[in-house]
Amino acid sequence: MPMIGLNLAKYSWQLGIFLIFFIFIIPIAFVISSLFGEYNENWNHLIDYVLANYVLNSLLLIFGVSILSLIFGVGSAWLITNYEFINKYWLEWALILPLAVPPYILAYTFTGLFDTFGSANELLRFFFNSNDDFSFFPNVRNIFGAIIVFSFTLYPYIYLTARMAFINQSRTLIEAGRILGLENNSIFFKLAIPMARPAIIAGLALVIMETLSDFGAVEHFAVPTFTIGIYRTWFGMYDLNTAMQLASLLLIFISFFLILERIERRKLSYSYASSTFKTVKKHKLKGYKNLLAFLFCFTPLFIGFLVPMMEISNWAINYTSENFFSDIFLKSFINTVILGILAGIICTLFAFFFNFLKRFETGSYLKGISFLLSMGYSIPGLVLAVGIIQFFSLLDNNFLSSCLNLILTGSIVGLLLAYIIKSYALANNSIESGYERINYAIDDVSLSLKVSKFKIFFQVHVPLLKTSILTSLLLVISEVIKELPATLILRPFNFDTLAVTTYIYAAEERMFEAATPAIMIVLIGLVPIFFLSRIIRESRPGKT
Amino acid sequence: MSEKVILSINKLSFGYSKERELLKNLNLNLNEGEILGVLGASGIGKSSLLRIIVGLEVPKTGEVFYQEKLLNKKNYVLPTQKRNIGLVVQEKALFPHLNVLENVKFGLVGSRRKKNDQAMKYLNLLQADKFAKLMPNKLSGGEQQRVAIARALAPEPKLLLMDEPFSSLDADLRKALRSDTRDLFKETKTSCIIVTHDFEDADKFCDVVSKLEEGQIKYL
């Protein structure tokens, strides 16, 4: 709503906004600017020998992950929305549980299970009395293993967006299709899928961005992708400049999917039915179809959540339960929780600040800035870490260490900055959607009652947005807890988090020890997921 | 009725785009204690006129005087919260997290007891005191609108703007609320501009009825 009053306070708000914007944007600007700098012999080496391999592996990975996660994401969303079958009611929300499992934890579980001396092979050898070196499963430490791991941890992004789209498809449209002679299969392929296409592509773009950003799983499976290339160039060749140039290429690659996601999301509002909405009538499945539908939905849940949970619980409880009280675990746990809460509070405050100003300020610059800040989630942690290190080195070398005797590089500030840039979108989405539910007339009337904007903020907006604030905090905390590459690089010396501790143990093949922090990451990640599933259930149009 | 002018608008122009100007050189005078009805079709600029008076929109040109004070100058517009002009909207806009009494107290200042007494006075006058402790979602549309009017009147503004306040109510409720509200305005000597598309509302509720046409006020 337009508001008024040209005064100093207004300019100081604007200054604050631009300051936040520049702090967010500078690390990325550093990375991108490397493209216009000098290219050394390491770059030539990358071009001549390994870059093609990184590109090919990344493309193969996203191709395989896209196919598999589309099948399970869209398929399960369609079945859950349109059919009644056994155990459907708990599967409806349980299908998003794999979101709590970071791909690198599933990767560790997979090798712990399916390697030659993994638990699954040991068990089968015991039953079949086979040779000690006989393996019942193919090697999972390759690109195919990585495809399975990413697909079964990331398909919920597609499940969520596709399910929302299917829920919003009116029965009237489906019935119109039937009247025009379409069979069940044709209704799915010719009507439901085209209508849900923007939502499905938006979900798929998220899956692809997450896949390209990952470091932990591909590193564990030894699949050389872009992120591995950046890491190796930086820490193997000690060449930060070439690492930044490689990171810029990854950023350009990811931008394509980010733009695609944004375009498709914009189309979503046109594909939803509104005034003529009738909820879809569910068909009850019987016999083998009933069982098949259950198995189809249960499979991704089993592989993406139950298998890793059972395995890491087994390791943590039966082999290393005392680790829950070890110094390493407790310190990492406390560090992680403190970082998560700090990042959660800062992100939520920023999101609140922007959305509150958007309510009262004219001009599209605020929307533009908020949109740009929200793009941070698509930037791989590793790329962010490169940019932040470069930015902080510049500050330290030129101002802080000489003038203030302060060094930012290797401090907790860099880590927090990376978390905030990566998680701001989560906080903003929660607060923005909360604000969308508050009628502007409430602000107008409040102002006419002679109350200040300060009072409106604290006595109207904050109480009305309690759920959004909580959701925002939980989502950011769970994202921070899972974040691995940025933490690995930016953490202060001798400062470990749960993700880093898991990674270090897993890298040393000490899977039992890795289980304790891993299980905690998953358990904390489950909290926002329960909230999310409740929100989805309540978002159905026509719900009484 | 006093002839003293409380609100005066001179040569006001406003539009959301350059191509479509809603208000063109609009002039309007409102006397103290007077109730003015503004009729007009949807989208003609009735609500925009109220939003300009209360300070939620900035006019392109023109002047708005309230109690002889100029509300808008070049590069400066007096903020809504400093105008002391009440607003009632069709959506009621009650705060859903506050009960009825807390809603009415929201814009009041002073001691807790003073705020309570003032809020109860207006709830009483609008016969809404019996739901003082209820939450807004427990009230009917008519009851909610009574509370919204009580809330707008409680800070005792000299001018109240009402945007389609009766449009969502059924015929009997509408008649009763219209009559109660008019009596209260006369008792408290509150001036009022009500915009509506319903001629009966304007005719029964207002002292003067006008029509917004081609961006200007035409008295009927």
mmCIF file of N, CA, C and O in Angstrom, chain B residues 120-194:
data_model
loop_
_atom_site.group_PDB
_atom_site.id
_atom_site.type_symbol
_atom_site.label_atom_id
_atom_site.label_comp_id
_atom_site.label_asym_id
_atom_site.label_seq_id
_atom_site.Cartn_x
_atom_site.Cartn_y
_atom_site.Cartn_z
ATOM 1 N N MET B 120 -16.037 0.346 25.905
ATOM 2 C CA MET B 120 -17.344 -0.190 26.300
ATOM 3 C C MET B 120 -18.463 0.813 25.960
ATOM 4 O O MET B 120 -19.557 0.416 25.583
ATOM 5 N N LYS B 121 -18.131 2.101 26.071
ATOM 6 C CA LYS B 121 -19.131 3.140 25.754
ATOM 7 C C LYS B 121 -19.612 2.978 24.304
ATOM 8 O O LYS B 121 -20.808 2.979 24.013
ATOM 9 N N TYR B 122 -18.643 2.806 23.404
ATOM 10 C CA TYR B 122 -19.026 2.722 21.990
ATOM 11 C C TYR B 122 -19.639 1.368 21.628
ATOM 12 O O TYR B 122 -20.535 1.287 20.784
ATOM 13 N N LEU B 123 -19.172 0.330 22.314
ATOM 14 C CA LEU B 123 -19.810 -0.982 22.077
ATOM 15 C C LEU B 123 -21.253 -0.918 22.537
ATOM 16 O O LEU B 123 -22.170 -1.459 21.894
ATOM 17 N N ASN B 124 -21.462 -0.226 23.651
ATOM 18 C CA ASN B 124 -22.790 -0.035 24.208
ATOM 19 C C ASN B 124 -23.684 0.728 23.239
ATOM 20 O O ASN B 124 -24.812 0.323 22.953
ATOM 21 N N LEU B 125 -23.145 1.838 22.721
ATOM 22 C CA LEU B 125 -23.928 2.678 21.812
ATOM 23 C C LEU B 125 -24.322 1.901 20.548
ATOM 24 O O LEU B 125 -25.365 2.156 19.966
ATOM 25 N N LEU B 126 -23.469 0.961 20.142
ATOM 26 C CA LEU B 126 -23.792 0.170 18.946
ATOM 27 C C LEU B 126 -24.411 -1.183 19.299
ATOM 28 O O LEU B 126 -24.496 -2.066 18.453
ATOM 29 N N GLN B 127 -24.820 -1.301 20.548
ATOM 30 C CA GLN B 127 -25.455 -2.529 21.056
ATOM 31 C C GLN B 127 -24.601 -3.761 20.779
ATOM 32 O O GLN B 127 -25.109 -4.814 20.376
ATOM 33 N N ALA B 128 -23.310 -3.598 20.965
ATOM 34 C CA ALA B 128 -22.395 -4.728 20.738
ATOM 35 C C ALA B 128 -21.671 -5.101 22.027
ATOM 36 O O ALA B 128 -20.733 -5.898 21.997
ATOM 37 N N ASP B 129 -22.085 -4.491 23.161
ATOM 38 C CA ASP B 129 -21.386 -4.738 24.430
ATOM 39 C C ASP B 129 -21.498 -6.188 24.882
ATOM 40 O O ASP B 129 -20.611 -6.696 25.564
ATOM 41 N N LYS B 130 -22.558 -6.860 24.474
ATOM 42 C CA LYS B 130 -22.743 -8.246 24.930
ATOM 43 C C LYS B 130 -21.719 -9.214 24.305
ATOM 44 O O LYS B 130 -21.525 -10.300 24.791
ATOM 45 N N PHE B 131 -21.094 -8.805 23.210
ATOM 46 C CA PHE B 131 -20.058 -9.709 22.673
ATOM 47 C C PHE B 131 -18.645 -9.219 22.958
ATOM 48 O O PHE B 131 -17.697 -9.594 22.287
ATOM 49 N N ALA B 132 -18.496 -8.371 23.955
ATOM 50 C CA ALA B 132 -17.179 -7.766 24.241
ATOM 51 C C ALA B 132 -16.062 -8.790 24.391
ATOM 52 O O ALA B 132 -14.940 -8.549 23.982
ATOM 53 N N LYS B 133 -16.378 -9.925 24.983
ATOM 54 C CA LYS B 133 -15.307 -10.899 25.252
ATOM 55 C C LYS B 133 -15.163 -11.958 24.146
ATOM 56 O O LYS B 133 -14.322 -12.850 24.240
ATOM 57 N N LEU B 134 -16.023 -11.867 23.131
ATOM 58 C CA LEU B 134 -15.967 -12.898 22.066
ATOM 59 C C LEU B 134 -14.899 -12.560 21.029
ATOM 60 O O LEU B 134 -14.525 -11.403 20.846
ATOM 61 N N MET B 135 -14.428 -13.606 20.357
ATOM 62 C CA MET B 135 -13.485 -13.395 19.262
ATOM 63 C C MET B 135 -14.282 -13.058 17.995
ATOM 64 O O MET B 135 -15.427 -13.512 17.843
ATOM 65 N N PRO B 136 -13.713 -12.292 17.062
ATOM 66 C CA PRO B 136 -14.458 -11.864 15.872
ATOM 67 C C PRO B 136 -15.072 -13.016 15.063
ATOM 68 O O PRO B 136 -16.155 -12.871 14.512
ATOM 69 N N ASN B 137 -14.368 -14.167 15.016
ATOM 70 C CA ASN B 137 -14.910 -15.271 14.197
ATOM 71 C C ASN B 137 -16.175 -15.897 14.793
ATOM 72 O O ASN B 137 -16.803 -16.742 14.171
ATOM 73 N N LYS B 138 -16.537 -15.491 16.003
ATOM 74 C CA LYS B 138 -17.772 -16.025 16.611
ATOM 75 C C LYS B 138 -18.967 -15.123 16.310
ATOM 76 O O LYS B 138 -20.083 -15.400 16.761
ATOM 77 N N LEU B 139 -18.746 -14.013 15.597
ATOM 78 C CA LEU B 139 -19.822 -13.054 15.350
ATOM 79 C C LEU B 139 -20.379 -13.182 13.941
ATOM 80 O O LEU B 139 -19.678 -13.622 13.030
ATOM 81 N N SER B 140 -21.630 -12.746 13.786
ATOM 82 C CA SER B 140 -22.222 -12.727 12.442
ATOM 83 C C SER B 140 -21.681 -11.509 11.698
ATOM 84 O O SER B 140 -21.029 -10.633 12.294
ATOM 85 N N GLY B 141 -21.986 -11.414 10.397
ATOM 86 C CA GLY B 141 -21.502 -10.293 9.587
ATOM 87 C C GLY B 141 -21.957 -8.948 10.147
ATOM 88 O O GLY B 141 -21.181 -7.999 10.230
ATOM 89 N N GLY B 142 -23.234 -8.882 10.558
ATOM 90 C CA GLY B 142 -23.786 -7.626 11.084
ATOM 91 C C GLY B 142 -23.123 -7.245 12.397
ATOM 92 O O GLY B 142 -22.799 -6.068 12.630
ATOM 93 N N GLU B 143 -22.923 -8.245 13.253
ATOM 94 C CA GLU B 143 -22.275 -7.986 14.552
ATOM 95 C C GLU B 143 -20.834 -7.513 14.343
ATOM 96 O O GLU B 143 -20.367 -6.600 15.015
ATOM 97 N N GLN B 144 -20.170 -8.137 13.376
ATOM 98 C CA GLN B 144 -18.781 -7.730 13.085
ATOM 99 C C GLN B 144 -18.746 -6.276 12.605
ATOM 100 O O GLN B 144 -17.865 -5.506 12.993
ATOM 101 N N GLN B 145 -19.736 -5.905 11.788
ATOM 102 C CA GLN B 145 -19.738 -4.533 11.271
ATOM 103 C C GLN B 145 -20.034 -3.530 12.391
ATOM 104 O O GLN B 145 -19.463 -2.439 12.413
ATOM 105 N N ARG B 146 -20.868 -3.906 13.353
ATOM 106 C CA ARG B 146 -21.113 -3.040 14.515
ATOM 107 C C ARG B 146 -19.796 -2.808 15.271
ATOM 108 O O ARG B 146 -19.486 -1.692 15.678
ATOM 109 N N VAL B 147 -19.044 -3.886 15.451
ATOM 110 C CA VAL B 147 -17.771 -3.771 16.165
ATOM 111 C C VAL B 147 -16.801 -2.885 15.371
ATOM 112 O O VAL B 147 -16.109 -2.032 15.944
ATOM 113 N N ALA B 148 -16.766 -3.073 14.045
ATOM 114 C CA ALA B 148 -15.865 -2.273 13.203
ATOM 115 C C ALA B 148 -16.210 -0.788 13.318
ATOM 116 O O ALA B 148 -15.313 0.057 13.386
ATOM 117 N N ILE B 149 -17.505 -0.473 13.365
ATOM 118 C CA ILE B 149 -17.919 0.940 13.482
ATOM 119 C C ILE B 149 -17.556 1.463 14.876
ATOM 120 O O ILE B 149 -17.027 2.574 15.020
ATOM 121 N N ALA B 150 -17.798 0.650 15.905
ATOM 122 C CA ALA B 150 -17.435 1.053 17.276
ATOM 123 C C ALA B 150 -15.936 1.325 17.367
ATOM 124 O O ALA B 150 -15.503 2.303 17.979
ATOM 125 N N ARG B 151 -15.148 0.458 16.740
ATOM 126 C CA ARG B 151 -13.690 0.617 16.774
ATOM 127 C C ARG B 151 -13.259 1.925 16.096
ATOM 128 O O ARG B 151 -12.369 2.623 16.580
ATOM 129 N N ALA B 152 -13.912 2.232 14.968
ATOM 130 C CA ALA B 152 -13.541 3.450 14.241
ATOM 131 C C ALA B 152 -13.971 4.702 15.013
ATOM 132 O O ALA B 152 -13.303 5.734 14.951
ATOM 133 N N LEU B 153 -15.092 4.604 15.746
ATOM 134 C CA LEU B 153 -15.609 5.778 16.462
ATOM 135 C C LEU B 153 -14.925 5.993 17.812
ATOM 136 O O LEU B 153 -14.899 7.127 18.313
ATOM 137 N N ALA B 154 -14.395 4.927 18.409
ATOM 138 C CA ALA B 154 -13.854 5.011 19.774
ATOM 139 C C ALA B 154 -12.782 6.099 19.952
ATOM 140 O O ALA B 154 -12.795 6.802 20.964
ATOM 141 N N PRO B 155 -11.859 6.296 18.991
ATOM 142 C CA PRO B 155 -10.885 7.393 19.176
ATOM 143 C C PRO B 155 -11.512 8.777 18.959
ATOM 144 O O PRO B 155 -10.803 9.774 19.000
ATOM 145 N N GLU B 156 -12.820 8.811 18.708
ATOM 146 C CA GLU B 156 -13.604 10.035 18.525
ATOM 147 C C GLU B 156 -13.064 10.935 17.426
ATOM 148 O O GLU B 156 -12.751 12.119 17.653
ATOM 149 N N PRO B 157 -12.976 10.379 16.202
ATOM 150 C CA PRO B 157 -12.576 11.231 15.084
ATOM 151 C C PRO B 157 -13.740 12.163 14.739
ATOM 152 O O PRO B 157 -14.899 11.831 14.995
ATOM 153 N N LYS B 158 -13.430 13.290 14.163
ATOM 154 C CA LYS B 158 -14.507 14.215 13.773
ATOM 155 C C LYS B 158 -15.098 13.811 12.424
ATOM 156 O O LYS B 158 -16.167 14.256 12.037
ATOM 157 N N LEU B 159 -14.338 12.975 11.711
ATOM 158 C CA LEU B 159 -14.810 12.533 10.390
ATOM 159 C C LEU B 159 -14.624 11.021 10.265
ATOM 160 O O LEU B 159 -13.559 10.499 10.580
ATOM 161 N N LEU B 160 -15.679 10.375 9.814
ATOM 162 C CA LEU B 160 -15.589 8.927 9.603
ATOM 163 C C LEU B 160 -15.877 8.627 8.129
ATOM 164 O O LEU B 160 -16.843 9.141 7.566
ATOM 165 N N LEU B 161 -15.025 7.788 7.533
ATOM 166 C CA LEU B 161 -15.225 7.395 6.136
ATOM 167 C C LEU B 161 -15.688 5.949 6.113
ATOM 168 O O LEU B 161 -15.090 5.099 6.787
ATOM 169 N N MET B 162 -16.745 5.688 5.368
ATOM 170 C CA MET B 162 -17.274 4.313 5.343
ATOM 171 C C MET B 162 -17.368 3.828 3.904
ATOM 172 O O MET B 162 -17.998 4.463 3.065
ATOM 173 N N ASP B 163 -16.713 2.682 3.648
ATOM 174 C CA ASP B 163 -16.686 2.132 2.291
ATOM 175 C C ASP B 163 -17.608 0.912 2.232
ATOM 176 O O ASP B 163 -17.264 -0.152 2.740
ATOM 177 N N GLU B 164 -18.769 1.086 1.617
ATOM 178 C CA GLU B 164 -19.764 0.015 1.479
ATOM 179 C C GLU B 164 -19.977 -0.739 2.808
ATOM 180 O O GLU B 164 -19.847 -1.963 2.839
ATOM 181 N N PRO B 165 -20.309 -0.053 3.886
ATOM 182 C CA PRO B 165 -20.357 -0.732 5.185
ATOM 183 C C PRO B 165 -21.520 -1.705 5.340
ATOM 184 O O PRO B 165 -21.463 -2.619 6.155
ATOM 185 N N PHE B 166 -22.587 -1.500 4.562
ATOM 186 C CA PHE B 166 -23.782 -2.344 4.763
ATOM 187 C C PHE B 166 -23.961 -3.368 3.646
ATOM 188 O O PHE B 166 -24.920 -4.128 3.656
ATOM 189 N N SER B 167 -23.055 -3.376 2.682
ATOM 190 C CA SER B 167 -23.329 -4.152 1.463
ATOM 191 C C SER B 167 -23.368 -5.663 1.676
ATOM 192 O O SER B 167 -24.036 -6.365 0.928
ATOM 193 N N SER B 168 -22.679 -6.162 2.712
ATOM 194 C CA SER B 168 -22.670 -7.620 2.860
ATOM 195 C C SER B 168 -23.748 -8.099 3.838
ATOM 196 O O SER B 168 -23.756 -9.262 4.225
ATOM 197 N N LEU B 169 -24.663 -7.214 4.229
ATOM 198 C CA LEU B 169 -25.665 -7.594 5.237
ATOM 199 C C LEU B 169 -27.025 -7.845 4.589
ATOM 200 O O LEU B 169 -27.342 -7.272 3.544
ATOM 201 N N ASP B 170 -27.832 -8.690 5.258
ATOM 202 C CA ASP B 170 -29.164 -8.925 4.694
ATOM 203 C C ASP B 170 -30.076 -7.729 5.019
ATOM 204 O O ASP B 170 -29.746 -6.875 5.852
ATOM 205 N N ALA B 171 -31.253 -7.691 4.376
ATOM 206 C CA ALA B 171 -32.095 -6.481 4.369
ATOM 207 C C ALA B 171 -32.467 -5.979 5.770
ATOM 208 O O ALA B 171 -32.319 -4.784 6.065
ATOM 209 N N ASP B 172 -32.919 -6.879 6.654
ATOM 210 C CA ASP B 172 -33.375 -6.448 7.985
ATOM 211 C C ASP B 172 -32.225 -5.894 8.824
ATOM 212 O O ASP B 172 -32.351 -4.855 9.474
ATOM 213 N N LEU B 173 -31.126 -6.620 8.765
ATOM 214 C CA LEU B 173 -29.936 -6.245 9.537
ATOM 215 C C LEU B 173 -29.392 -4.897 9.063
ATOM 216 O O LEU B 173 -29.008 -4.029 9.841
ATOM 217 N N ARG B 174 -29.444 -4.746 7.759
ATOM 218 C CA ARG B 174 -28.946 -3.549 7.108
ATOM 219 C C ARG B 174 -29.731 -2.322 7.584
ATOM 220 O O ARG B 174 -29.165 -1.294 7.937
ATOM 221 N N LYS B 175 -31.057 -2.516 7.631
ATOM 222 C CA LYS B 175 -31.964 -1.429 8.005
ATOM 223 C C LYS B 175 -31.683 -1.016 9.460
ATOM 224 O O LYS B 175 -31.558 0.168 9.775
ATOM 225 N N ALA B 176 -31.567 -2.032 10.332
ATOM 226 C CA ALA B 176 -31.372 -1.768 11.760
ATOM 227 C C ALA B 176 -30.023 -1.078 12.000
ATOM 228 O O ALA B 176 -29.942 -0.077 12.720
ATOM 229 N N LEU B 177 -28.970 -1.600 11.362
ATOM 230 C CA LEU B 177 -27.626 -1.053 11.582
ATOM 231 C C LEU B 177 -27.525 0.369 11.018
ATOM 232 O O LEU B 177 -26.919 1.256 11.624
ATOM 233 N N ARG B 178 -28.162 0.568 9.879
ATOM 234 C CA ARG B 178 -28.174 1.894 9.235
ATOM 235 C C ARG B 178 -28.776 2.929 10.174
ATOM 236 O O ARG B 178 -28.194 3.992 10.420
ATOM 237 N N SER B 179 -29.918 2.552 10.745
ATOM 238 C CA SER B 179 -30.637 3.478 11.612
ATOM 239 C C SER B 179 -29.852 3.745 12.908
ATOM 240 O O SER B 179 -29.693 4.890 13.323
ATOM 241 N N ASP B 180 -29.322 2.663 13.520
ATOM 242 C CA ASP B 180 -28.547 2.820 14.768
ATOM 243 C C ASP B 180 -27.312 3.684 14.542
ATOM 244 O O ASP B 180 -26.973 4.547 15.347
ATOM 245 N N THR B 181 -26.640 3.438 13.415
ATOM 246 C CA THR B 181 -25.396 4.161 13.137
ATOM 247 C C THR B 181 -25.683 5.642 12.887
ATOM 248 O O THR B 181 -24.987 6.522 13.382
ATOM 249 N N ARG B 182 -26.730 5.906 12.138
ATOM 250 C CA ARG B 182 -27.081 7.316 11.851
ATOM 251 C C ARG B 182 -27.387 8.060 13.150
ATOM 252 O O ARG B 182 -26.910 9.178 13.368
ATOM 253 N N ASP B 183 -28.179 7.408 14.023
ATOM 254 C CA ASP B 183 -28.531 8.042 15.307
ATOM 255 C C ASP B 183 -27.265 8.366 16.105
ATOM 256 O O ASP B 183 -27.143 9.431 16.697
ATOM 257 N N LEU B 184 -26.345 7.409 16.081
ATOM 258 C CA LEU B 184 -25.109 7.584 16.847
ATOM 259 C C LEU B 184 -24.272 8.742 16.289
ATOM 260 O O LEU B 184 -23.709 9.545 17.040
ATOM 261 N N PHE B 185 -24.193 8.835 14.962
ATOM 262 C CA PHE B 185 -23.432 9.925 14.335
ATOM 263 C C PHE B 185 -24.025 11.282 14.721
ATOM 264 O O PHE B 185 -23.304 12.243 14.983
ATOM 265 N N LYS B 186 -25.338 11.319 14.732
ATOM 266 C CA LYS B 186 -26.001 12.586 15.062
ATOM 267 C C LYS B 186 -25.746 12.928 16.531
ATOM 268 O O LYS B 186 -25.506 14.085 16.874
ATOM 269 N N GLU B 187 -25.769 11.886 17.378
ATOM 270 C CA GLU B 187 -25.560 12.101 18.812
ATOM 271 C C GLU B 187 -24.127 12.577 19.095
ATOM 272 O O GLU B 187 -23.901 13.439 19.931
ATOM 273 N N THR B 188 -23.168 11.984 18.365
ATOM 274 C CA THR B 188 -21.759 12.331 18.627
ATOM 275 C C THR B 188 -21.269 13.459 17.709
ATOM 276 O O THR B 188 -20.096 13.805 17.745
ATOM 277 N N LYS B 189 -22.161 13.966 16.879
ATOM 278 C CA LYS B 189 -21.826 15.048 15.926
ATOM 279 C C LYS B 189 -20.625 14.668 15.051
ATOM 280 O O LYS B 189 -19.708 15.463 14.822
ATOM 281 N N THR B 190 -20.630 13.424 14.593
ATOM 282 C CA THR B 190 -19.545 12.958 13.723
ATOM 283 C C THR B 190 -19.950 13.174 12.265
ATOM 284 O O THR B 190 -21.049 12.794 11.859
ATOM 285 N N SER B 191 -19.042 13.769 11.495
ATOM 286 C CA SER B 191 -19.286 13.901 10.054
ATOM 287 C C SER B 191 -18.948 12.578 9.393
ATOM 288 O O SER B 191 -18.112 11.823 9.904
ATOM 289 N N CYS B 192 -19.568 12.345 8.255
ATOM 290 C CA CYS B 192 -19.327 11.039 7.626
ATOM 291 C C CYS B 192 -19.458 11.131 6.110
ATOM 292 O O CYS B 192 -20.313 11.858 5.595
ATOM 293 N N ILE B 193 -18.557 10.421 5.439
ATOM 294 C CA ILE B 193 -18.746 10.213 3.994
ATOM 295 C C ILE B 193 -18.901 8.713 3.806
ATOM 296 O O ILE B 193 -18.055 7.931 4.250
ATOM 297 N N ILE B 194 -19.993 8.336 3.186
ATOM 298 C CA ILE B 194 -20.214 6.905 2.942
ATOM 299 C C ILE B 194 -20.270 6.688 1.437
ATOM 300 O O ILE B 194 -20.974 7.413 0.733
#
